[in-house]
Short mmCIF file of C-alpha atoms in Angstrom, two decimals:
data_model
loop_
_atom_site.label_atom_id
_atom_site.label_comp_id
_atom_site.label_asym_id
_atom_site.label_seq_id
_atom_site.Cartn_x
_atom_site.Cartn_y
_atom_site.Cartn_z
CA UNK J 1 12.87 41.77 -16.68
CA UNK J 2 13.06 45.55 -16.79
CA UNK J 3 11.30 47.60 -19.52
CA UNK J 4 13.25 50.15 -21.62
CA UNK J 5 14.20 53.46 -19.95
CA UNK J 6 11.80 56.38 -20.18
CA UNK J 7 14.03 59.18 -18.88
CA UNK J 8 17.36 60.13 -17.28
CA UNK J 9 16.18 59.38 -13.72
CA UNK J 10 14.85 56.25 -12.08
CA UNK J 11 11.09 56.17 -11.67
CA UNK J 12 9.48 55.50 -8.29
CA UNK J 13 8.55 52.02 -9.52
CA UNK J 14 12.11 51.31 -10.61
CA UNK J 15 13.45 52.51 -7.25
CA UNK J 16 11.15 50.14 -5.43
CA UNK J 17 11.95 47.17 -7.66
CA UNK J 18 15.69 47.73 -7.43
CA UNK J 19 15.67 48.00 -3.65
CA UNK J 20 13.37 44.97 -3.46
CA UNK J 21 16.28 43.07 -4.96
CA UNK J 22 19.18 44.72 -3.15
CA UNK J 23 17.66 45.01 0.34
CA UNK J 24 16.58 41.37 0.41
CA UNK J 25 20.19 40.23 0.06
CA UNK J 26 22.31 39.03 2.99
CA UNK J 27 25.64 40.89 3.27
CA UNK J 28 26.09 39.68 6.85
CA UNK J 29 26.00 36.09 5.61
CA UNK J 30 28.53 36.91 2.92
CA UNK J 31 31.09 38.48 5.25
CA UNK J 32 30.49 35.89 8.00
CA UNK J 33 31.07 33.08 5.52
CA UNK J 34 34.37 34.61 4.42
CA UNK J 35 35.51 35.02 8.03
CA UNK J 36 34.55 31.43 8.82
CA UNK J 37 36.28 30.16 5.68
CA UNK J 38 39.54 31.87 6.64
CA UNK J 39 39.40 30.61 10.22
CA UNK J 40 38.93 27.03 9.01
CA UNK J 41 41.66 27.40 6.40
CA UNK J 42 44.13 28.96 8.85
CA UNK J 43 43.70 26.10 11.32
CA UNK J 44 43.81 23.32 8.71
CA UNK J 45 46.37 20.55 8.54
CA UNK J 46 47.54 20.70 4.92
CA UNK J 47 49.13 17.27 5.22
CA UNK J 48 45.85 15.57 6.09
CA UNK J 49 43.75 13.60 3.62
CA UNK J 50 40.88 16.05 4.03
CA UNK J 51 40.82 19.36 2.25
CA UNK J 52 41.12 22.25 4.74
CA UNK J 53 37.74 23.60 3.66
CA UNK J 54 36.00 20.24 3.80
CA UNK J 55 32.37 20.77 4.70
CA UNK J 56 30.45 19.09 7.53
CA UNK J 57 28.95 15.68 6.78
CA UNK J 58 25.61 17.07 5.61
CA UNK J 59 27.41 19.25 3.04
CA UNK J 60 30.13 16.76 2.10
CA UNK J 61 28.36 15.50 -1.05
CA UNK J 62 28.07 18.98 -2.54
CA UNK J 63 31.68 19.74 -1.62
CA UNK J 64 32.85 16.50 -3.23
CA UNK J 65 30.93 17.29 -6.41
CA UNK J 66 32.47 20.76 -6.57
CA UNK J 67 35.98 19.43 -6.06
CA UNK J 68 35.40 16.67 -8.60
CA UNK J 69 34.21 19.07 -11.30
CA UNK J 70 37.09 21.44 -10.51
CA UNK J 71 39.55 18.61 -11.10
CA UNK J 72 37.83 17.42 -14.27
CA UNK J 73 37.85 20.91 -15.79
CA UNK J 74 41.61 20.98 -15.29
CA UNK J 75 42.05 17.47 -16.65
CA UNK J 76 43.30 16.25 -13.28
CA UNK J 77 42.32 13.19 -11.22
CA UNK J 78 39.18 13.44 -9.14
CA UNK J 79 40.05 14.81 -5.73
CA UNK J 80 42.92 16.91 -7.04
CA UNK J 81 43.74 19.82 -4.74
CA UNK J 82 46.52 22.31 -5.56
CA UNK J 83 49.50 21.68 -3.33
CA UNK J 84 49.91 24.46 -0.78
CA UNK J 85 52.69 24.91 1.76
CA UNK J 86 51.95 25.96 5.36
CA UNK J 87 53.92 29.17 4.78
CA UNK J 88 51.81 30.02 1.73
CA UNK J 89 48.66 29.46 3.77
CA UNK J 90 49.90 31.73 6.57
CA UNK J 91 50.72 34.61 4.26
CA UNK J 92 47.58 34.13 2.14
CA UNK J 93 45.34 34.18 5.20
CA UNK J 94 47.06 37.32 6.50
CA UNK J 95 46.66 39.07 3.15
CA UNK J 96 43.04 38.05 2.70
CA UNK J 97 42.13 38.88 6.29
CA UNK J 98 43.55 42.37 5.82
CA UNK J 99 41.64 42.79 2.54
CA UNK J 100 38.43 41.45 4.08
CA UNK J 101 38.55 43.95 6.94
CA UNK J 102 38.96 46.81 4.45
CA UNK J 103 36.19 45.41 2.26
CA UNK J 104 33.83 45.41 5.25
CA UNK J 105 34.97 48.89 6.30
CA UNK J 106 34.26 50.35 2.87
CA UNK J 107 30.86 48.62 2.79
CA UNK J 108 29.89 50.16 6.14
CA UNK J 109 31.14 53.67 5.30
CA UNK J 110 29.49 53.75 1.88
CA UNK J 111 26.19 52.37 3.19
CA UNK J 112 26.09 54.95 5.99
CA UNK J 113 26.79 57.80 3.57
CA UNK J 114 24.19 56.54 1.10
CA UNK J 115 21.46 56.27 3.74
CA UNK J 116 22.20 59.73 5.13
CA UNK J 117 22.06 61.29 1.67
CA UNK J 118 18.54 60.09 0.93
CA UNK J 119 16.32 63.16 0.75
CA UNK J 120 12.99 61.79 -0.52
CA UNK J 121 12.56 58.38 1.06
CA UNK J 122 9.48 57.59 -0.99
CA UNK J 123 11.30 57.93 -4.31
CA UNK J 124 14.97 57.37 -3.54
CA UNK J 125 16.89 54.17 -4.14
CA UNK J 126 19.51 52.85 -1.71
CA UNK J 127 21.10 50.71 -4.39
CA UNK J 128 21.42 53.71 -6.71
CA UNK J 129 22.88 55.88 -3.92
CA UNK J 130 25.52 53.23 -3.27
CA UNK J 131 26.29 52.53 -6.93
CA UNK J 132 26.28 56.11 -8.24
CA UNK J 133 27.92 57.83 -5.27
CA UNK J 134 31.45 59.29 -5.21
CA UNK J 135 34.24 56.90 -6.19
CA UNK J 136 36.90 58.54 -4.02
CA UNK J 137 36.72 57.45 -0.40
CA UNK J 138 37.81 60.84 0.92
CA UNK J 139 34.77 62.35 -0.80
CA UNK J 140 32.50 59.73 0.76
CA UNK J 141 33.95 60.39 4.21
CA UNK J 142 33.61 64.17 3.76
CA UNK J 143 29.98 63.63 2.77
CA UNK J 144 29.50 61.47 5.83
CA UNK J 145 31.04 63.97 8.23
CA UNK J 146 28.91 66.76 6.79
CA UNK J 147 25.79 64.70 7.42
CA UNK J 148 26.86 64.15 11.04
CA UNK J 149 27.60 67.82 11.75
CA UNK J 150 24.56 68.67 13.88
CA UNK J 151 23.64 68.23 17.52
CA UNK J 152 21.25 65.48 16.46
CA UNK J 153 24.15 63.22 15.45
CA UNK J 154 23.85 60.51 18.16
CA UNK J 155 20.13 60.01 17.63
CA UNK J 156 20.48 60.30 13.86
CA UNK J 157 22.99 57.46 13.86
CA UNK J 158 21.00 55.43 16.39
CA UNK J 159 18.02 55.37 14.06
CA UNK J 160 20.23 53.79 11.40
CA UNK J 161 21.25 50.78 13.51
CA UNK J 162 18.56 50.28 16.16
CA UNK J 163 15.27 48.59 15.37
CA UNK J 164 12.34 50.99 15.29
CA UNK J 165 10.26 48.75 17.57
CA UNK J 166 13.05 48.82 20.16
CA UNK J 167 13.01 52.62 20.16
CA UNK J 168 9.24 52.94 20.57
CA UNK J 169 9.55 53.17 24.36
CA UNK J 170 12.48 55.56 24.18
CA UNK J 171 16.24 55.24 24.31
CA UNK J 172 17.40 52.90 27.07
CA UNK J 173 20.89 52.55 28.50
CA UNK J 174 21.35 49.23 26.71
CA UNK J 175 20.27 50.67 23.36
CA UNK J 176 22.49 53.73 23.80
CA UNK J 177 25.43 51.45 24.60
CA UNK J 178 24.80 49.36 21.47
CA UNK J 179 24.51 52.46 19.29
CA UNK J 180 27.77 53.83 20.74
CA UNK J 181 29.57 50.56 20.01
CA UNK J 182 28.35 50.58 16.41
CA UNK J 183 29.35 54.25 16.08
CA UNK J 184 32.86 53.48 17.35
CA UNK J 185 33.24 50.75 14.74
CA UNK J 186 32.06 53.15 12.05
CA UNK J 187 34.79 55.57 13.16
CA UNK J 188 37.27 52.69 13.18
CA UNK J 189 36.26 51.88 9.59
CA UNK J 190 36.76 55.51 8.58
CA UNK J 191 40.21 55.52 10.18
CA UNK J 192 41.15 52.44 8.16
CA UNK J 193 40.13 54.11 4.92
CA UNK J 194 41.43 57.68 5.29
CA UNK J 195 43.73 59.81 7.34
CA UNK J 196 46.03 57.34 9.12
CA UNK J 197 49.79 57.96 9.35
CA UNK J 198 50.36 54.68 7.50
CA UNK J 199 48.98 53.94 4.05
CA UNK J 200 46.38 51.45 5.24
CA UNK J 201 43.99 51.85 2.34
CA UNK J 202 46.81 51.96 -0.22
CA UNK J 203 47.80 48.51 1.03
CA UNK J 204 44.29 47.24 0.36
CA UNK J 205 44.34 48.76 -3.14
CA UNK J 206 47.69 47.12 -3.87
CA UNK J 207 46.25 43.77 -2.80
CA UNK J 208 43.19 43.94 -5.04
CA UNK J 209 44.87 45.67 -8.00
CA UNK J 210 47.46 43.17 -9.14
CA UNK J 211 48.63 41.86 -5.73
CA UNK J 212 51.63 44.20 -5.75
CA UNK J 213 52.47 43.55 -2.10
CA UNK J 214 54.78 41.19 -0.24
CA UNK J 215 53.25 39.15 2.56
CA UNK J 216 55.76 37.41 4.80
CA UNK J 217 55.94 35.52 8.07
CA UNK J 218 59.74 35.55 8.47
CA UNK J 219 60.24 39.14 9.61
CA UNK J 220 60.98 39.72 13.27
CA UNK J 221 61.52 43.27 14.51
CA UNK J 222 62.13 44.17 18.14
CA UNK J 223 63.26 47.32 19.91
CA UNK J 224 65.82 46.76 22.64
CA UNK J 225 67.37 49.13 25.13
CA UNK J 226 70.44 46.96 25.67
CA UNK J 227 73.34 48.91 24.12
CA UNK J 228 75.81 47.23 21.77
CA UNK J 229 79.05 45.97 23.26
CA UNK J 230 82.42 47.44 22.33
CA UNK J 231 82.65 45.30 19.19
CA UNK J 232 79.19 46.35 18.04
CA UNK J 233 77.40 43.08 18.83
CA UNK J 234 74.21 42.61 20.82
CA UNK J 235 73.53 39.42 22.83
CA UNK J 236 70.83 37.30 21.26
CA UNK J 237 69.20 37.02 24.68
CA UNK J 238 68.53 40.77 24.61
CA UNK J 239 66.06 40.28 21.76
CA UNK J 240 63.81 38.24 24.03
CA UNK J 241 64.68 39.89 27.33
CA UNK J 242 62.49 42.05 29.56
CA UNK J 243 63.76 45.24 27.89
CA UNK J 244 62.75 44.11 24.39
CA UNK J 245 59.54 45.26 22.75
CA UNK J 246 58.28 43.23 19.80
CA UNK J 247 57.12 45.33 16.86
CA UNK J 248 56.68 42.57 14.31
CA UNK J 249 55.88 39.18 15.80
CA UNK J 250 53.09 38.30 13.37
CA UNK J 251 52.84 38.11 9.56
CA UNK J 252 53.69 41.39 7.83
CA UNK J 253 52.42 42.92 4.60
CA UNK J 254 54.95 45.14 2.84
CA UNK J 255 53.61 47.82 0.51
CA UNK J 256 55.45 50.09 -1.94
CA UNK J 257 53.41 53.16 -2.88
CA UNK J 258 53.63 56.86 -3.60
CA UNK J 259 53.35 58.73 -0.31
CA UNK J 260 50.33 61.03 0.04
CA UNK J 261 50.76 64.75 -0.54
CA UNK J 262 51.89 66.99 2.30
CA UNK J 263 50.49 70.54 2.18
CA UNK J 264 49.65 70.00 -1.47
CA UNK J 265 53.16 68.84 -2.41
CA UNK J 266 53.79 65.41 -3.93
CA UNK J 267 56.04 63.03 -2.05
CA UNK J 268 58.29 60.19 -3.16
CA UNK J 269 58.04 56.44 -2.85
CA UNK J 270 57.38 55.02 0.59
CA UNK J 271 57.68 51.50 1.95
CA UNK J 272 55.04 50.53 4.50
CA UNK J 273 55.22 47.44 6.70
CA UNK J 274 51.95 46.41 8.34
CA UNK J 275 51.63 43.94 11.19
CA UNK J 276 48.72 41.52 10.66
CA UNK J 277 47.44 39.73 13.75
CA UNK J 278 44.98 37.49 11.91
CA UNK J 279 42.57 36.67 14.79
CA UNK J 280 42.40 40.34 15.78
CA UNK J 281 41.95 41.52 12.18
CA UNK J 282 39.14 39.02 11.63
CA UNK J 283 37.52 40.03 14.93
CA UNK J 284 37.63 43.67 13.79
CA UNK J 285 36.17 42.66 10.44
CA UNK J 286 33.35 40.86 12.25
CA UNK J 287 32.49 43.88 14.39
CA UNK J 288 32.45 46.16 11.34
CA UNK J 289 30.24 43.61 9.58
CA UNK J 290 27.95 43.49 12.62
CA UNK J 291 27.40 47.25 12.45
CA UNK J 292 26.82 47.02 8.70
CA UNK J 293 24.30 44.19 9.15
CA UNK J 294 22.34 46.16 11.76
CA UNK J 295 22.19 49.18 9.46
CA UNK J 296 21.27 47.08 6.45
CA UNK J 297 18.41 45.40 8.35
CA UNK J 298 16.97 48.73 9.51
CA UNK J 299 17.10 50.14 5.97
CA UNK J 300 15.53 47.00 4.51
CA UNK J 301 12.78 46.89 7.13
CA UNK J 302 11.93 50.52 6.40
CA UNK J 303 11.75 49.73 2.69
CA UNK J 304 9.48 46.68 3.03
CA UNK J 305 7.19 47.84 5.86
CA UNK J 306 3.47 48.22 5.15
CA UNK J 307 3.51 46.09 2.00
CA UNK J 308 1.18 43.15 2.44
CA UNK J 309 1.60 41.88 -1.11
CA UNK J 310 5.24 40.89 -0.83
CA UNK J 311 6.18 37.44 -2.15
CA UNK J 312 8.00 35.10 0.23
CA UNK J 313 11.37 35.61 -1.42
CA UNK J 314 11.36 39.35 -0.64
CA UNK J 315 12.13 40.06 2.97
CA UNK J 316 14.58 42.02 5.09
CA UNK J 317 17.54 40.00 6.38
CA UNK J 318 17.48 39.38 10.12
CA UNK J 319 18.90 41.94 12.52
CA UNK J 320 22.16 40.56 13.98
CA UNK J 321 21.31 41.72 17.50
CA UNK J 322 23.11 44.17 19.73
CA UNK J 323 26.65 43.81 21.06
CA UNK J 324 26.66 42.93 24.73
CA UNK J 325 29.49 44.11 26.95
CA UNK J 326 30.53 47.09 24.86
CA UNK J 327 33.23 45.61 22.61
CA UNK J 328 34.99 48.73 21.31
CA UNK J 329 37.96 48.80 18.89
CA UNK J 330 40.53 49.31 21.65
CA UNK J 331 39.37 46.07 23.27
CA UNK J 332 40.46 44.01 20.26
CA UNK J 333 43.89 45.23 19.21
CA UNK J 334 44.72 47.12 22.38
CA UNK J 335 47.99 49.00 22.19
CA UNK J 336 49.65 46.78 19.61
CA UNK J 337 51.69 48.55 16.90
CA UNK J 338 50.14 48.92 13.46
CA UNK J 339 53.36 49.05 11.48
CA UNK J 340 56.25 51.15 10.23
CA UNK J 341 56.97 53.40 7.25
CA UNK J 342 60.17 54.36 5.47
CA UNK J 343 60.52 57.07 2.80
CA UNK J 344 62.71 55.79 -0.04
CA UNK J 345 62.94 58.69 -2.48
CA UNK J 346 62.76 62.47 -2.26
CA UNK J 347 59.75 64.34 -3.71
CA UNK J 348 59.64 64.47 -7.53
CA UNK J 349 59.44 68.28 -7.34
CA UNK J 350 62.61 68.53 -5.28
CA UNK J 351 63.33 69.18 -1.64
CA UNK J 352 63.49 66.80 1.32
CA UNK J 353 60.86 64.18 2.13
CA UNK J 354 58.15 65.64 4.36
CA UNK J 355 57.08 62.31 5.87
CA UNK J 356 59.61 60.85 8.27
CA UNK J 357 60.23 57.21 8.94
CA UNK J 358 58.48 56.00 12.02
CA UNK J 359 56.47 53.51 14.05
CA UNK J 360 52.69 53.87 14.10
CA UNK J 361 50.09 52.82 16.63
CA UNK J 362 46.35 53.21 16.29
CA UNK J 363 46.32 56.75 17.70
CA UNK J 364 49.97 57.83 17.72
CA UNK J 365 53.10 58.00 15.57
CA UNK J 366 56.71 57.85 16.77
CA UNK J 367 59.26 59.26 14.28
CA UNK J 368 62.52 57.40 13.84
CA UNK J 369 65.72 59.43 13.72
CA UNK J 370 68.78 57.84 12.10
CA UNK J 371 71.99 59.12 13.70
CA UNK J 372 74.63 56.72 12.46
CA UNK J 373 75.59 54.36 9.68
CA UNK J 374 73.55 51.26 9.05
CA UNK J 375 74.66 47.99 10.64
CA UNK J 376 73.91 44.50 9.40
CA UNK J 377 72.43 42.05 11.87
CA UNK J 378 74.18 38.69 11.74
CA UNK J 379 72.96 36.02 14.15
CA UNK J 380 75.44 33.29 15.07
CA UNK J 381 73.80 30.16 16.47
CA UNK J 382 76.19 27.80 18.23
CA UNK J 383 76.34 25.40 21.15
CA UNK J 384 78.15 27.82 23.41
CA UNK J 385 76.29 29.20 26.39
CA UNK J 386 76.57 32.72 25.04
CA UNK J 387 75.23 33.52 21.59
CA UNK J 388 75.71 36.88 20.00
CA UNK J 389 74.14 38.79 17.16
#
């Protein structure tokens, strides 16, 4: 229960009570549960008698009760589970894994910005800073970069993710390595949200706002150096030969969105195709979540320290530990392509499109130049030794 407001700003007591609630939550458990749920669902056998998300034996009774009530509410037989095809599962998992990674990235970026903006620790509220901060992500990132603009940046960030008791004896090589790993994943999260050649965050917005995307697992795109023969055909074997480079060999999310402005000028519609390697995307989501959990623990510990009168239900969530071995973003996805983009219309104000078609990697973009007429790809599968496409 909260008494009526007494002014336009939160009081010190309200700040403490609100952060008592927020900072005793467990965001690491939330994100970890979602990652685990998707891994179990992705590996499930949909033709088996057991539901793909069936719980272990000690949780089976609760799961059965939930499923039974779900069926009864729909007027269906007990045990009813909506029929789902393997293809639907594959594309759903790819879409949700992509959305989960962005959800975690935004959580980390916004939490970092909120903690760095606190000026009077005794009377500020983390929950308020998160809830009342800028809505636009580019503003949040600008705020974040401004806060990290001094020579004290490395140590300033380290204090956000490293336990205070671990720093009492000074910065060790192991602690510095852990802080650097967390910092790299913060930068990775920022890159997902703003500034990439492809519309990565627009894809996430299109997923959560009406699901106006197309997820598919039937799109195969390869680059080959084998030239067409005189009749314009390419041997099917060339698509899997040593000179072929797979661009799309995993599920793909296709996004239609207005291209971002170039030098202040609006652009036309753009189609973006994003490669989703589900295990890698979930691993990236986990590392982002790990950094977020470390930061959340440090903030919560700082909030609760020195208060001997705390009830048992108010406590900081556990620190997730430090990454061992220096798992940086490049170690997960490596040099795999991110996706491709294709401008579809010219700018509404006139003139040519200022964003070319191209293939994007994590840190580079290769423009595509079209020099001839389009050709349809027709694959003929026969018993002959030579197949052509």
